[in-house]
Short mmCIF file of C-alpha atoms in Angstrom, two decimals:
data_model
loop_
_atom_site.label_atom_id
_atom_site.label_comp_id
_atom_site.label_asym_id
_atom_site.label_seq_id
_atom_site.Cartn_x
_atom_site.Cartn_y
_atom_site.Cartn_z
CA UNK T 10 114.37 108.70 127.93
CA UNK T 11 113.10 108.30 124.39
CA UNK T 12 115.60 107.90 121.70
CA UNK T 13 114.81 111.79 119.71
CA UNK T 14 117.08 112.41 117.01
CA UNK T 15 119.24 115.64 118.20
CA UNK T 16 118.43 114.83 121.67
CA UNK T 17 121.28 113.02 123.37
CA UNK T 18 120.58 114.42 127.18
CA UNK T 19 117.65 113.40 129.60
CA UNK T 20 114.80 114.78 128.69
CA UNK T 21 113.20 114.93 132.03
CA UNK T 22 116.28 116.79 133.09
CA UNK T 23 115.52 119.34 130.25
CA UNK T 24 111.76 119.88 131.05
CA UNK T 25 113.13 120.95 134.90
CA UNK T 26 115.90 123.03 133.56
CA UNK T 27 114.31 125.23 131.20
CA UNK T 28 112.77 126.75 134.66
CA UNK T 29 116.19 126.66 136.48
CA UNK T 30 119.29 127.11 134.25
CA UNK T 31 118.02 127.24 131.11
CA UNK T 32 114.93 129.44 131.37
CA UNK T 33 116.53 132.29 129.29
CA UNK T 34 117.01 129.95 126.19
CA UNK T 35 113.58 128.94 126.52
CA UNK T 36 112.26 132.23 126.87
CA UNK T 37 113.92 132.90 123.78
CA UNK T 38 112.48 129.89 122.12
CA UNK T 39 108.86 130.85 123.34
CA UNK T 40 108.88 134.30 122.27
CA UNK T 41 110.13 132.94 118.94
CA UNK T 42 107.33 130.48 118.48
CA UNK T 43 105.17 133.48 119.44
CA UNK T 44 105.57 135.22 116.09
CA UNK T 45 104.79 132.09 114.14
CA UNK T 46 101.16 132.57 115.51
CA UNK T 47 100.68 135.71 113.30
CA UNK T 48 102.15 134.16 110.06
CA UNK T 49 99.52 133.71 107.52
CA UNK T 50 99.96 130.36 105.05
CA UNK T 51 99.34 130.45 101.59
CA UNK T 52 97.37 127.88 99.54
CA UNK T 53 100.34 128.20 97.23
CA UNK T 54 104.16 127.71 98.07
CA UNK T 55 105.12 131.40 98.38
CA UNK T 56 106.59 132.88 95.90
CA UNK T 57 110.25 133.12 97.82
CA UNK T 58 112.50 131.31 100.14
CA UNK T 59 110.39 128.98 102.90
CA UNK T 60 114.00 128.06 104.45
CA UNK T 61 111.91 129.42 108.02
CA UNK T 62 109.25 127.11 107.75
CA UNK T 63 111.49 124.19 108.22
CA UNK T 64 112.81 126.15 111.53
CA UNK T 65 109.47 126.74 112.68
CA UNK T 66 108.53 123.01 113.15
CA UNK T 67 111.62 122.23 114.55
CA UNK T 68 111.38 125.37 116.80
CA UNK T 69 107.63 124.33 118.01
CA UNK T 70 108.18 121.02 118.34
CA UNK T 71 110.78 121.39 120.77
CA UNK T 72 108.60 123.87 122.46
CA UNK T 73 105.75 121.03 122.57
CA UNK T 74 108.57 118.16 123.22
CA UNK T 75 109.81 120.44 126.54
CA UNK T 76 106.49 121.40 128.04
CA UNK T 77 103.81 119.04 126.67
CA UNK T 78 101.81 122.52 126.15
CA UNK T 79 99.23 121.80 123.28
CA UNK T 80 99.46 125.26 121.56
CA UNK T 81 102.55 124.51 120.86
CA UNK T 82 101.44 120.88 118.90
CA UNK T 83 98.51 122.66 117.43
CA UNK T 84 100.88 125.30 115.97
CA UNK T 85 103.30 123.09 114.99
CA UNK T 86 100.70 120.84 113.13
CA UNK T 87 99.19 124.35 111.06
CA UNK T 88 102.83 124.94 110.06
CA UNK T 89 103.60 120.56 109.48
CA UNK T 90 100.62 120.78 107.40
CA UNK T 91 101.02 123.72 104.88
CA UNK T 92 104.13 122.28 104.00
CA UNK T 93 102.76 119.16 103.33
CA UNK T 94 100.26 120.42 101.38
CA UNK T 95 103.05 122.06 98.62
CA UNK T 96 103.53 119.43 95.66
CA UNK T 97 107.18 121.17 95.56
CA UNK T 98 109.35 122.71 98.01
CA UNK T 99 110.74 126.11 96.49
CA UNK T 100 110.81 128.74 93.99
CA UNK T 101 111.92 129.01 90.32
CA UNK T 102 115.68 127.31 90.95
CA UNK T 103 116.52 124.10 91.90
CA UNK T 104 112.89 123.23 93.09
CA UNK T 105 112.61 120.44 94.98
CA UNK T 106 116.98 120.13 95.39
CA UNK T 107 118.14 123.07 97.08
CA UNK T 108 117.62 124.75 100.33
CA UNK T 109 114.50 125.45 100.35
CA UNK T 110 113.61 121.56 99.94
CA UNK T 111 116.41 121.46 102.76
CA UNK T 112 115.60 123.34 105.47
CA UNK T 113 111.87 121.93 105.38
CA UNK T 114 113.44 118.54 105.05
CA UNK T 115 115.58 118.83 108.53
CA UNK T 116 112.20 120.76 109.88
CA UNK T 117 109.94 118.11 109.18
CA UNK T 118 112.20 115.30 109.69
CA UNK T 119 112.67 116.65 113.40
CA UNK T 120 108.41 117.14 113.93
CA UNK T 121 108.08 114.05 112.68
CA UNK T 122 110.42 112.06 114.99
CA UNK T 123 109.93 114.22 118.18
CA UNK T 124 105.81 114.61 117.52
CA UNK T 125 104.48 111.29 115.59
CA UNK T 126 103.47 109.73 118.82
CA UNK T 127 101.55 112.59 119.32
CA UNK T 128 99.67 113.22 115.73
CA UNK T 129 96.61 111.56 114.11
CA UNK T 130 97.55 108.68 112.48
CA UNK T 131 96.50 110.13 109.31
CA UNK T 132 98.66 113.02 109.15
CA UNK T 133 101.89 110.83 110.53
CA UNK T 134 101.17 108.94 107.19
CA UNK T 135 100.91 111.96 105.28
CA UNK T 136 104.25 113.28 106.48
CA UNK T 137 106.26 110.46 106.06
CA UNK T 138 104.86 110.05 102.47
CA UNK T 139 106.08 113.53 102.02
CA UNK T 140 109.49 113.31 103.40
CA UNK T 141 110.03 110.05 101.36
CA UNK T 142 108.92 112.21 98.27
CA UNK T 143 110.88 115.03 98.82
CA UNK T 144 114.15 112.96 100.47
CA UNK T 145 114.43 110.61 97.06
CA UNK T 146 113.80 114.08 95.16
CA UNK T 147 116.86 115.53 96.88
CA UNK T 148 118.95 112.10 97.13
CA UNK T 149 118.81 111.44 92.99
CA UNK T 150 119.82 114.86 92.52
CA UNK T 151 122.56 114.82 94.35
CA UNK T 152 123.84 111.31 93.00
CA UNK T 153 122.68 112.18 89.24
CA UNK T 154 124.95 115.75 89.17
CA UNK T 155 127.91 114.70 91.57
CA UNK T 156 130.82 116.47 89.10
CA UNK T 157 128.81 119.59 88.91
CA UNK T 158 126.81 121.99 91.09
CA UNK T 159 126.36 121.75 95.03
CA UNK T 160 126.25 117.94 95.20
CA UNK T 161 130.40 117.75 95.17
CA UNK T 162 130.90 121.60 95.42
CA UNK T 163 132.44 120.45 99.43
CA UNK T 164 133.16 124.24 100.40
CA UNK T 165 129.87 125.37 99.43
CA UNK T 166 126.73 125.46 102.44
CA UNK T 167 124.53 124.58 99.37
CA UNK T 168 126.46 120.85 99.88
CA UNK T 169 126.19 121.06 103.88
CA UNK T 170 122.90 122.27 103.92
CA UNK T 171 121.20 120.19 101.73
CA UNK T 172 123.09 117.53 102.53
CA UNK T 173 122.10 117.87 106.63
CA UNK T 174 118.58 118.29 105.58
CA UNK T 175 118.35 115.10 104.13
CA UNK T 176 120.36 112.93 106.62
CA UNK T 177 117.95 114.01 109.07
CA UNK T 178 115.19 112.74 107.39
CA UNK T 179 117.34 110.18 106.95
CA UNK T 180 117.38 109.26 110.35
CA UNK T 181 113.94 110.10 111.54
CA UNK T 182 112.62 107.37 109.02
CA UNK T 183 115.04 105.11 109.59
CA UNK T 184 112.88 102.75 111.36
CA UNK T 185 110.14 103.44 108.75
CA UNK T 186 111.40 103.43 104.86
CA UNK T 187 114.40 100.76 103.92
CA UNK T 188 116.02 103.37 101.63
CA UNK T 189 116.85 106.02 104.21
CA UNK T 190 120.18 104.14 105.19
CA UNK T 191 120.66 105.60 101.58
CA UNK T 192 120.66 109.09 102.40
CA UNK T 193 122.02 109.13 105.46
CA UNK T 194 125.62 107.45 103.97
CA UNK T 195 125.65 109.47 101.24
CA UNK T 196 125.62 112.06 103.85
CA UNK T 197 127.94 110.60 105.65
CA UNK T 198 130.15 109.68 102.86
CA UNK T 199 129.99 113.24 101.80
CA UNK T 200 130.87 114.40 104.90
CA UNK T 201 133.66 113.11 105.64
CA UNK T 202 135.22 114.60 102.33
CA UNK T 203 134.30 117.77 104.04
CA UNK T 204 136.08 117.89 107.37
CA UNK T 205 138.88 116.59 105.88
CA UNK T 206 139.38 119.55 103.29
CA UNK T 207 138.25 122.49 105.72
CA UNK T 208 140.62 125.06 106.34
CA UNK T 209 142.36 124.43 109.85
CA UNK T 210 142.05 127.90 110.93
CA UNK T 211 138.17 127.99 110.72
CA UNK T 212 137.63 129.89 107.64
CA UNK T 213 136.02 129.54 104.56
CA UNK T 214 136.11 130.47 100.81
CA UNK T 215 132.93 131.98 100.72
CA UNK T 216 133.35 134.85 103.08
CA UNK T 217 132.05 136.21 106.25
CA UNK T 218 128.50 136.48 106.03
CA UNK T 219 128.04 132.73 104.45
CA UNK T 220 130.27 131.43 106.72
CA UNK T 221 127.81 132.71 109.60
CA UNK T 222 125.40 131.18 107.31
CA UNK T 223 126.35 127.54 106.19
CA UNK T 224 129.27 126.99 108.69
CA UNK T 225 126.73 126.39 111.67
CA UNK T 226 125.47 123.01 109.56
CA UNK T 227 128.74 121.86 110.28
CA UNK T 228 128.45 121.49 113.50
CA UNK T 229 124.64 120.56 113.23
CA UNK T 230 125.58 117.75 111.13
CA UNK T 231 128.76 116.72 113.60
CA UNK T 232 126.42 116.32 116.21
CA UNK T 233 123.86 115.02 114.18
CA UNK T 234 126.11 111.65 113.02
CA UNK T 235 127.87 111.73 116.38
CA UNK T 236 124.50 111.48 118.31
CA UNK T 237 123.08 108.69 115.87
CA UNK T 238 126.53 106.68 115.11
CA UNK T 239 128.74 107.58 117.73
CA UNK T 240 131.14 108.83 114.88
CA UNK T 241 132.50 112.06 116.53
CA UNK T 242 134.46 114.67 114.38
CA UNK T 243 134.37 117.20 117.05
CA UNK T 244 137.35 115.18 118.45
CA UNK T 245 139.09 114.42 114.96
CA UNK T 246 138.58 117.18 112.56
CA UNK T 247 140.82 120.13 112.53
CA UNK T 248 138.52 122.97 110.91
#
């Protein structure tokens, strides 16, 4: 098995399943990875949120990582490479520090770990040259404003968003840029602020609807560091 970030079960075992027991959440991903087909990229970053375009690599390059189907790496690559292509990642606020910059971050952090082996040379460069552009863009905000905003607001999925987003790229270039191990324990460090202030009956300040929003990043995260470092707050931490 090949060491995928996220992945911690045998792949081979996966690429049976998803015909056996798991063919309804792969059905689900496929007909999802369907609609991306129809969506037409802009020169231009778009003049809103592009939170889904970080989804949509991850979501075809698990598609391509479970079937070895090449309309999935083609897609995947259209989608790698519009992003890629944006000097900055979002719209009017926070450019280039919030969650726009985030979700593309954990996106293309994931395509580029689970596809590189796959992609011409040149374009692996030209990712990882973007991810280390946008990562220390993210990472220097957060350490220039901790005291005000999201980067020590620890109830807020602005923190555990962004935050995620940028340990995954973290990881995927770990082997590949000496400042990653940066991001990923200020992540880290960050983090375990967090589960140690959540409420212990599962709620959260923000409400309802943002808790379905940011509260899943807490357990993306948890499995995230417990998958790469074997540091597992699903067993310690009470929220």
């Amino acid at each position: 098995m090949k060491d995928y970030i996220f992945i911690d079960q045998d792949l081979d075992q996966l690429k049976k399943d998803i015909y056996g027991s798991k063919r309804h959440f792969f059905n689900r991903l496929d007909n999802v990875c369907k609609g991306y087909e129809t969506v037409i990229h802009s020169e231009e970053h778009p003049r809103c949120s592009t939170t889904y375009m970080g989804l949509a690599i991850a979501n075809l390059s698990l598609a391509y990582r479970l079937t070895e189907q090449p309309h999935y790496l083609e897609e995947a690559r259209r989608w790698i490479n519009a992003v890629v292509s944006y000097p900055h990642w979002g719209n009017a606020h926070l450019v280039d520090v919030d969650l726009s910059a985030a979700w593309i971050l954990f996106g293309l952090g994931i395509g580029y770990d689970w596809l590189k082996a796959d992609l011409p040379k040149d374009e692996v460069v030209a990712i990882k040259d973007k991810l280390i552009l946008q990562g220390e863009r993210m990472y220097t905000f957060k350490v220039e404003t901790e005291g005000s905003g999201w980067s020590t607001n620890y109830w807020q999925n602005h923190n555990w968003i962004n935050l995620t987003g940028l340990a995954c790229a973290g990881y995927a270039l770990s082997q590949d840029y000496n400042h990653a191990k940066d991001w990923t324990t200020c992540a880290k460090e960050n983090f375990d602020y967090v589960y140690k202030v959540m409420a212990k009956d599962g709620s959260d300040y923000e409400g309802v609807v943002y808790w379905r929003y940011g509260a899943m990043w807490l357990f993306v995260y948890g499995h995230l560091l417990n998958e790469r470092e074997q540091i597992n707050y699903f067993e310690t931490c009470d929220f």
